[in-house]
Tab-separated table of N, CA and C in Angstrom:
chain	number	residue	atom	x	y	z
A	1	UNK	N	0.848	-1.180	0.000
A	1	UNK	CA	0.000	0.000	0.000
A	1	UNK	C	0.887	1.234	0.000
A	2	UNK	N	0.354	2.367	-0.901
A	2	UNK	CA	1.477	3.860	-1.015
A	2	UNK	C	0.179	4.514	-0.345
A	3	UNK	N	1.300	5.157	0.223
A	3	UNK	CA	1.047	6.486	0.938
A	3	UNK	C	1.442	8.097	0.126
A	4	UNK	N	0.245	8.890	-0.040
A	4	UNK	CA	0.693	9.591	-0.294
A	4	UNK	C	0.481	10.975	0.167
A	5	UNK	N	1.988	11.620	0.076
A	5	UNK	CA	1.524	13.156	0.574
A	5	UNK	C	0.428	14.122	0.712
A	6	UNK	N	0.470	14.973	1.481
A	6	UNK	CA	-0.605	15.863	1.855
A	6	UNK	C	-0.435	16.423	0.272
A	7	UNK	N	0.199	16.990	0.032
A	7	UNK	CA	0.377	17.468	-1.845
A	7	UNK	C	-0.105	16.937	-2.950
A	8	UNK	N	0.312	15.582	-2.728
A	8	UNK	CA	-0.164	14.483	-3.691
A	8	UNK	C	-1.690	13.988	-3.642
A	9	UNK	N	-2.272	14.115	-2.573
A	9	UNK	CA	-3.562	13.513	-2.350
A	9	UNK	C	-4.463	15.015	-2.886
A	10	UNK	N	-3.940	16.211	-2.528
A	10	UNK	CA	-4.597	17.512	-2.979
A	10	UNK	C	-4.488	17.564	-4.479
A	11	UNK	N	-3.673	17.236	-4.982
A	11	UNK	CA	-3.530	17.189	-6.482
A	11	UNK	C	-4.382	16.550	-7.130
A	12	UNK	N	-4.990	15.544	-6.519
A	12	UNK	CA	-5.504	14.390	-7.611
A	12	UNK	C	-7.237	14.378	-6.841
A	13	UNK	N	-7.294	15.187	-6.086
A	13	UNK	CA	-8.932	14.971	-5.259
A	13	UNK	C	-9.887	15.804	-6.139
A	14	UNK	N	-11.141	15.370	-5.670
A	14	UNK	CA	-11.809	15.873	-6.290
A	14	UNK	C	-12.356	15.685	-8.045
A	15	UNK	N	-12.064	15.427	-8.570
A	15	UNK	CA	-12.244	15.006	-9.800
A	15	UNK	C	-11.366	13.872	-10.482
A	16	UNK	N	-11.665	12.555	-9.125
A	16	UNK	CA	-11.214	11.361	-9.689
A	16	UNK	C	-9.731	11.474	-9.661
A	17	UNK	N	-9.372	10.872	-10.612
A	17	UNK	CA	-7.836	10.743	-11.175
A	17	UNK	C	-7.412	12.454	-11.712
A	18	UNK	N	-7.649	12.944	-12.278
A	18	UNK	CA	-7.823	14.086	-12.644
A	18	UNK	C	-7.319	15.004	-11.775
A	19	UNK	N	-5.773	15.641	-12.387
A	19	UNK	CA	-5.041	16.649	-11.244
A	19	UNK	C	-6.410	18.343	-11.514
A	20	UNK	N	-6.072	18.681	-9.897
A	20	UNK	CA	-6.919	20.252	-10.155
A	20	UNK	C	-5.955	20.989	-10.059
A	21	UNK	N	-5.698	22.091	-10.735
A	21	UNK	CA	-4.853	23.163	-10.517
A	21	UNK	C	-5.725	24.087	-9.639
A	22	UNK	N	-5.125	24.695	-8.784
A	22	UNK	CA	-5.825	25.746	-7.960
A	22	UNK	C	-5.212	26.782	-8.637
A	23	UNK	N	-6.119	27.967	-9.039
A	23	UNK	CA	-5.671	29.234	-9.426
A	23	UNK	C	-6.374	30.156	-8.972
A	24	UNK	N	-5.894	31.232	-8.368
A	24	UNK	CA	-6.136	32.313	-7.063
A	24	UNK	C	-6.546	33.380	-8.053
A	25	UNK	N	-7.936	34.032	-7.619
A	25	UNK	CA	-8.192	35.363	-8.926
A	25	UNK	C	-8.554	36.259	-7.992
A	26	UNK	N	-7.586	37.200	-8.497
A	26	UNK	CA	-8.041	38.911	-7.536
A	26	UNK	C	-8.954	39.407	-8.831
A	27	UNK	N	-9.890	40.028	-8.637
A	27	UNK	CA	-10.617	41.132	-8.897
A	27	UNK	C	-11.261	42.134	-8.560
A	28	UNK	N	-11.948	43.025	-9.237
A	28	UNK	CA	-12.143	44.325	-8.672
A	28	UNK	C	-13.438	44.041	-7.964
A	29	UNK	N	-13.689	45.088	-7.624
A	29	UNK	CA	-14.804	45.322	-6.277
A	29	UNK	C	-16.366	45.296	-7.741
A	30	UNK	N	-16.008	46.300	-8.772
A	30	UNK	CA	-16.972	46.328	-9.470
A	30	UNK	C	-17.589	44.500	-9.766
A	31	UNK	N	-16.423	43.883	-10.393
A	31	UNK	CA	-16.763	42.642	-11.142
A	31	UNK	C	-16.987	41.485	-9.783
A	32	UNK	N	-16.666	41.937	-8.607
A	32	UNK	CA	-17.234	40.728	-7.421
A	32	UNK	C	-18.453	41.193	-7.171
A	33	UNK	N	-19.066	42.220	-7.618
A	33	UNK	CA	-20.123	42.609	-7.699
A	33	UNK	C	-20.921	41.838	-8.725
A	34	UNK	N	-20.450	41.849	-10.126
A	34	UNK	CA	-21.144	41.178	-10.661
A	34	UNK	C	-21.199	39.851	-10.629
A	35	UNK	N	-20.224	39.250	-10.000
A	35	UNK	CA	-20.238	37.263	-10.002
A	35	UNK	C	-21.377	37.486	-8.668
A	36	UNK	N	-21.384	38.349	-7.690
A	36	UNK	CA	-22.342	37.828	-6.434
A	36	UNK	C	-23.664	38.034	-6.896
A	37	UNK	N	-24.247	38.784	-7.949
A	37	UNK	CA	-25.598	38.534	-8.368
A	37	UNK	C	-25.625	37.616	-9.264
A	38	UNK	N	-24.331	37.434	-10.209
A	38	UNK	CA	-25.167	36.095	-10.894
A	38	UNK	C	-24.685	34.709	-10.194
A	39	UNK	N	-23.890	35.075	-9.499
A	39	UNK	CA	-24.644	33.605	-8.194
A	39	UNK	C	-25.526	33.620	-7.387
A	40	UNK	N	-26.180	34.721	-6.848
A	40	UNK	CA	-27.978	34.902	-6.507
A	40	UNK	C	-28.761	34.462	-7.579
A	41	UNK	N	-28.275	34.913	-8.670
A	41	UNK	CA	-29.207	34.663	-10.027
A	41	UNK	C	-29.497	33.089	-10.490
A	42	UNK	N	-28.138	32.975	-10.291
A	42	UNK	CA	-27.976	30.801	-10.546
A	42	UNK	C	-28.835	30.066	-9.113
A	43	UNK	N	-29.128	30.866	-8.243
A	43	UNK	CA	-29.902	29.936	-7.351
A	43	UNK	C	-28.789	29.584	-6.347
A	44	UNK	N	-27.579	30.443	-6.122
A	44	UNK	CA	-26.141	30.453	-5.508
A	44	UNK	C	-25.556	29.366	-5.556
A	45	UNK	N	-25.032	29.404	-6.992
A	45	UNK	CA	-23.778	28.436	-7.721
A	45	UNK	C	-23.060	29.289	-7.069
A	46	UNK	N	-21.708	28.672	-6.633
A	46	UNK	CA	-20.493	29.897	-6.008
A	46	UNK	C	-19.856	30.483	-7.207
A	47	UNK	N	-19.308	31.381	-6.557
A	47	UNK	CA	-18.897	32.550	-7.143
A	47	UNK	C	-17.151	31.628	-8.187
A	48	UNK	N	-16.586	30.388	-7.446
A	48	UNK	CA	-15.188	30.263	-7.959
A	48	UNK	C	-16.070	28.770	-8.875
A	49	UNK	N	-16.834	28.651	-9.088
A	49	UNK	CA	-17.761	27.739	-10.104
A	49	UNK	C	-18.033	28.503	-10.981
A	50	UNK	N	-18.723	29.794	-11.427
A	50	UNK	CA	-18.798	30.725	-12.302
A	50	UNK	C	-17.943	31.186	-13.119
A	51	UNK	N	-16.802	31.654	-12.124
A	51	UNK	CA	-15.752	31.690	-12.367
A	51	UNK	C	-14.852	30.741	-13.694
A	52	UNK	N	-15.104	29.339	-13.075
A	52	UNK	CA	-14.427	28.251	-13.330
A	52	UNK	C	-15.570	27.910	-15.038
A	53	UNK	N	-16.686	28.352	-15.249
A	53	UNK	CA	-17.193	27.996	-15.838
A	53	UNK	C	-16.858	28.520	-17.303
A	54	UNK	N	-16.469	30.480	-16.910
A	54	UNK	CA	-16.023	31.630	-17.549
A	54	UNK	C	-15.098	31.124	-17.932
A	55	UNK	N	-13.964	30.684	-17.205
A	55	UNK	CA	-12.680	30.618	-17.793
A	55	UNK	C	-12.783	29.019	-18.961
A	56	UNK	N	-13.529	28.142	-18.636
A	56	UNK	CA	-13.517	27.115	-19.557
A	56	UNK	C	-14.019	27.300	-21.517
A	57	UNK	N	-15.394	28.502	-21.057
A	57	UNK	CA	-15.863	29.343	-22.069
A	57	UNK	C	-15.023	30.064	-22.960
A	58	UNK	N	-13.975	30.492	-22.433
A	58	UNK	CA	-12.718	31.463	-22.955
A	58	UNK	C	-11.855	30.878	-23.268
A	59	UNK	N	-11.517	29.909	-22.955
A	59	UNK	CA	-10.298	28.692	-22.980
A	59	UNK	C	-10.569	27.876	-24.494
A	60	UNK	N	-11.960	27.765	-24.569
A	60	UNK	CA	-12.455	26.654	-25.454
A	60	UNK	C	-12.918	27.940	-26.770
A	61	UNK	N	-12.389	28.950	-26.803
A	61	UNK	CA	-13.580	29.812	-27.437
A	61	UNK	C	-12.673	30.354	-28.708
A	62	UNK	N	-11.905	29.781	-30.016
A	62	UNK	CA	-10.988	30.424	-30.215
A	62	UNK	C	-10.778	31.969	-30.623
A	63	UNK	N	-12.228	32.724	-31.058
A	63	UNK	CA	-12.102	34.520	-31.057
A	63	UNK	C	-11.732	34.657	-29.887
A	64	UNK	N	-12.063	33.948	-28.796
A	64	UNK	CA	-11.277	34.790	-27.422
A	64	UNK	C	-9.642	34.863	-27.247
A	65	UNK	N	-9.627	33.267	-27.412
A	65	UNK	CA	-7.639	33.428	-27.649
A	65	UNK	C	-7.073	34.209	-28.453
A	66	UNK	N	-7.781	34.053	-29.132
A	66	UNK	CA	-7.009	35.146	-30.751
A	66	UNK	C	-6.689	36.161	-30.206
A	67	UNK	N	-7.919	36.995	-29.633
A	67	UNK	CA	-8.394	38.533	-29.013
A	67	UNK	C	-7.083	38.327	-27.921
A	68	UNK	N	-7.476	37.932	-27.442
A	68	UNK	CA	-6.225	38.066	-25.906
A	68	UNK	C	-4.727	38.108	-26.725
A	69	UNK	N	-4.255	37.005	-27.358
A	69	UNK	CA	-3.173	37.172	-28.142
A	69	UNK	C	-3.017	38.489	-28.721
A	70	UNK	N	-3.665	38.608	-29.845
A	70	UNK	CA	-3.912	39.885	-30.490
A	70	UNK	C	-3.586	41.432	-29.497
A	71	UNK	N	-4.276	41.287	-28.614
A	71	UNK	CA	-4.274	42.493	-27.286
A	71	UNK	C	-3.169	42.429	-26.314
A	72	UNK	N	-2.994	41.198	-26.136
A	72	UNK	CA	-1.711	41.456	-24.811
A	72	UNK	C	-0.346	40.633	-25.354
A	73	UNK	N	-0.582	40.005	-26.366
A	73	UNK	CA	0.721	38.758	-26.845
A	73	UNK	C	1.403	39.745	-27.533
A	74	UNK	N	1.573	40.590	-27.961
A	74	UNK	CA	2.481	41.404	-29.233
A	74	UNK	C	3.930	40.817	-29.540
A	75	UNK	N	4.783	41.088	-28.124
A	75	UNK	CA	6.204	40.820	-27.905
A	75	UNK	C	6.497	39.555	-27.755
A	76	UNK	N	5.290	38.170	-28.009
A	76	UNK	CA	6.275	37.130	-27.572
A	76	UNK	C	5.371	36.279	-29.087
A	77	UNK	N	5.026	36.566	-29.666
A	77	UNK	CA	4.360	36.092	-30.666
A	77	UNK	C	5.199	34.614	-31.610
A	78	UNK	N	6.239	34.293	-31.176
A	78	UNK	CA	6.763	33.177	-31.844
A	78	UNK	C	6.174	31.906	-30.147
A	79	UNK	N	5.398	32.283	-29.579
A	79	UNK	CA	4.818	31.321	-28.495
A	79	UNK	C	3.194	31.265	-28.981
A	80	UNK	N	2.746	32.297	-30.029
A	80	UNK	CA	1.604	32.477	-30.169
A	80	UNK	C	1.003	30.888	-30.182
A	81	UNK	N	-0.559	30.616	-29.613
A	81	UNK	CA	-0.957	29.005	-30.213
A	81	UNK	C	-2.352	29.643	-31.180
A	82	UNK	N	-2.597	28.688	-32.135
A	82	UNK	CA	-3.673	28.666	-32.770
A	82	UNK	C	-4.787	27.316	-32.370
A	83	UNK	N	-5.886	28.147	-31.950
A	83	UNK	CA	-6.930	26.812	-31.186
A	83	UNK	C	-7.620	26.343	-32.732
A	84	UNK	N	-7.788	25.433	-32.337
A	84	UNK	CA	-8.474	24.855	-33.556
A	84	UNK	C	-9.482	23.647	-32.713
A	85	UNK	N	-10.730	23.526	-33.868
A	85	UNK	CA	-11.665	22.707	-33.243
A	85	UNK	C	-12.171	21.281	-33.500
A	86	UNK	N	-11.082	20.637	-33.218
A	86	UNK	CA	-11.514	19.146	-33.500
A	86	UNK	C	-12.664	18.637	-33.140
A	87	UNK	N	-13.593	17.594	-34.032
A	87	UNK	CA	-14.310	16.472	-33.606
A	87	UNK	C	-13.806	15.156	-33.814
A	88	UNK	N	-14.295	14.541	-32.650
A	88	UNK	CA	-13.863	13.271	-32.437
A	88	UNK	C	-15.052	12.604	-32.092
A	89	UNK	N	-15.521	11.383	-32.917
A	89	UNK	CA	-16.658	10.252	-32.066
A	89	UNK	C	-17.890	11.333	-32.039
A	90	UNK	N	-18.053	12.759	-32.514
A	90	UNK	CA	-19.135	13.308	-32.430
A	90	UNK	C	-18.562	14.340	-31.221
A	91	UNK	N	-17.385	14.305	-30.745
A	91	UNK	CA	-17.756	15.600	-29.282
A	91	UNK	C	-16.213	16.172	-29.916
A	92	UNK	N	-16.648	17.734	-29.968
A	92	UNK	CA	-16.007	18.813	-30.568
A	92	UNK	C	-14.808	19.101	-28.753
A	93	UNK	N	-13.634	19.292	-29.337
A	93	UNK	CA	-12.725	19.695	-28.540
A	93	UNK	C	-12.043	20.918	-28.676
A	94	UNK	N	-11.470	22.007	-28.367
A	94	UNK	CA	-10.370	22.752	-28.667
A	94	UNK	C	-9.100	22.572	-28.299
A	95	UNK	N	-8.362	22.387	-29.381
A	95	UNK	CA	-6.921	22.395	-28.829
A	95	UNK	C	-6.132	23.556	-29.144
A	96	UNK	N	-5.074	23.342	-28.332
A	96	UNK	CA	-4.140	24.493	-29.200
A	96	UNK	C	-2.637	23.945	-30.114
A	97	UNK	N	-2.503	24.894	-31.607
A	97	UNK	CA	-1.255	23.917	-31.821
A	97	UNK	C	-0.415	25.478	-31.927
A	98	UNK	N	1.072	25.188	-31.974
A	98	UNK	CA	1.937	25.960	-31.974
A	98	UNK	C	1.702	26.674	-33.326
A	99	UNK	N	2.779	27.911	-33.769
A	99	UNK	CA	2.017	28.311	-34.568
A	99	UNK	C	3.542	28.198	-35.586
């Protein structure tokens, strides 16, 4: 039987086998304003589920990558990725490939 670290067991909880990255989001007073009504609005889904939902939307969305690239990537543009939208078996994925 393995034993594993307080680290190791946090890594992999929660969604099965499946590591979670924890990522910490400061925002402004205006926009915690707006996640706390539309988690009143969802029937109070939390606010780092909304969150988590936003960022999957943007992640998977390729005008958004582009846009972000486009807007904040200027100076490192030989890292640029291009998402593209595979189907597989019927379920559409985004990946990203180098460019």
């Amino acid at each position: 039987m393995s034993v594993q670290s307080a680290k190791q067991s946090a890594q992999t909880r929660g969604m099965g086998n499946k590591r979670v990255a924890r990522i910490p989001v400061s925002t402004t007073n205006e926009y915690d304003k707006k996640l706390t009504r539309l988690s009143i609005a969802t029937g109070g889904m939390s606010k780092s589920r909304i969150v988590d939902i936003i960022l999957r939307i943007g992640l998977d969305s390729p005008n958004v990558v582009e846009f972000i690239q486009e807007q904040y990537g200027a100076q490192y543009e030989e890292f640029h990725v291009t998402p593209m939208v595979v189907s597989t078996d019927g379920n559409k994925e985004v990946v990203y490939r180098s460019r």
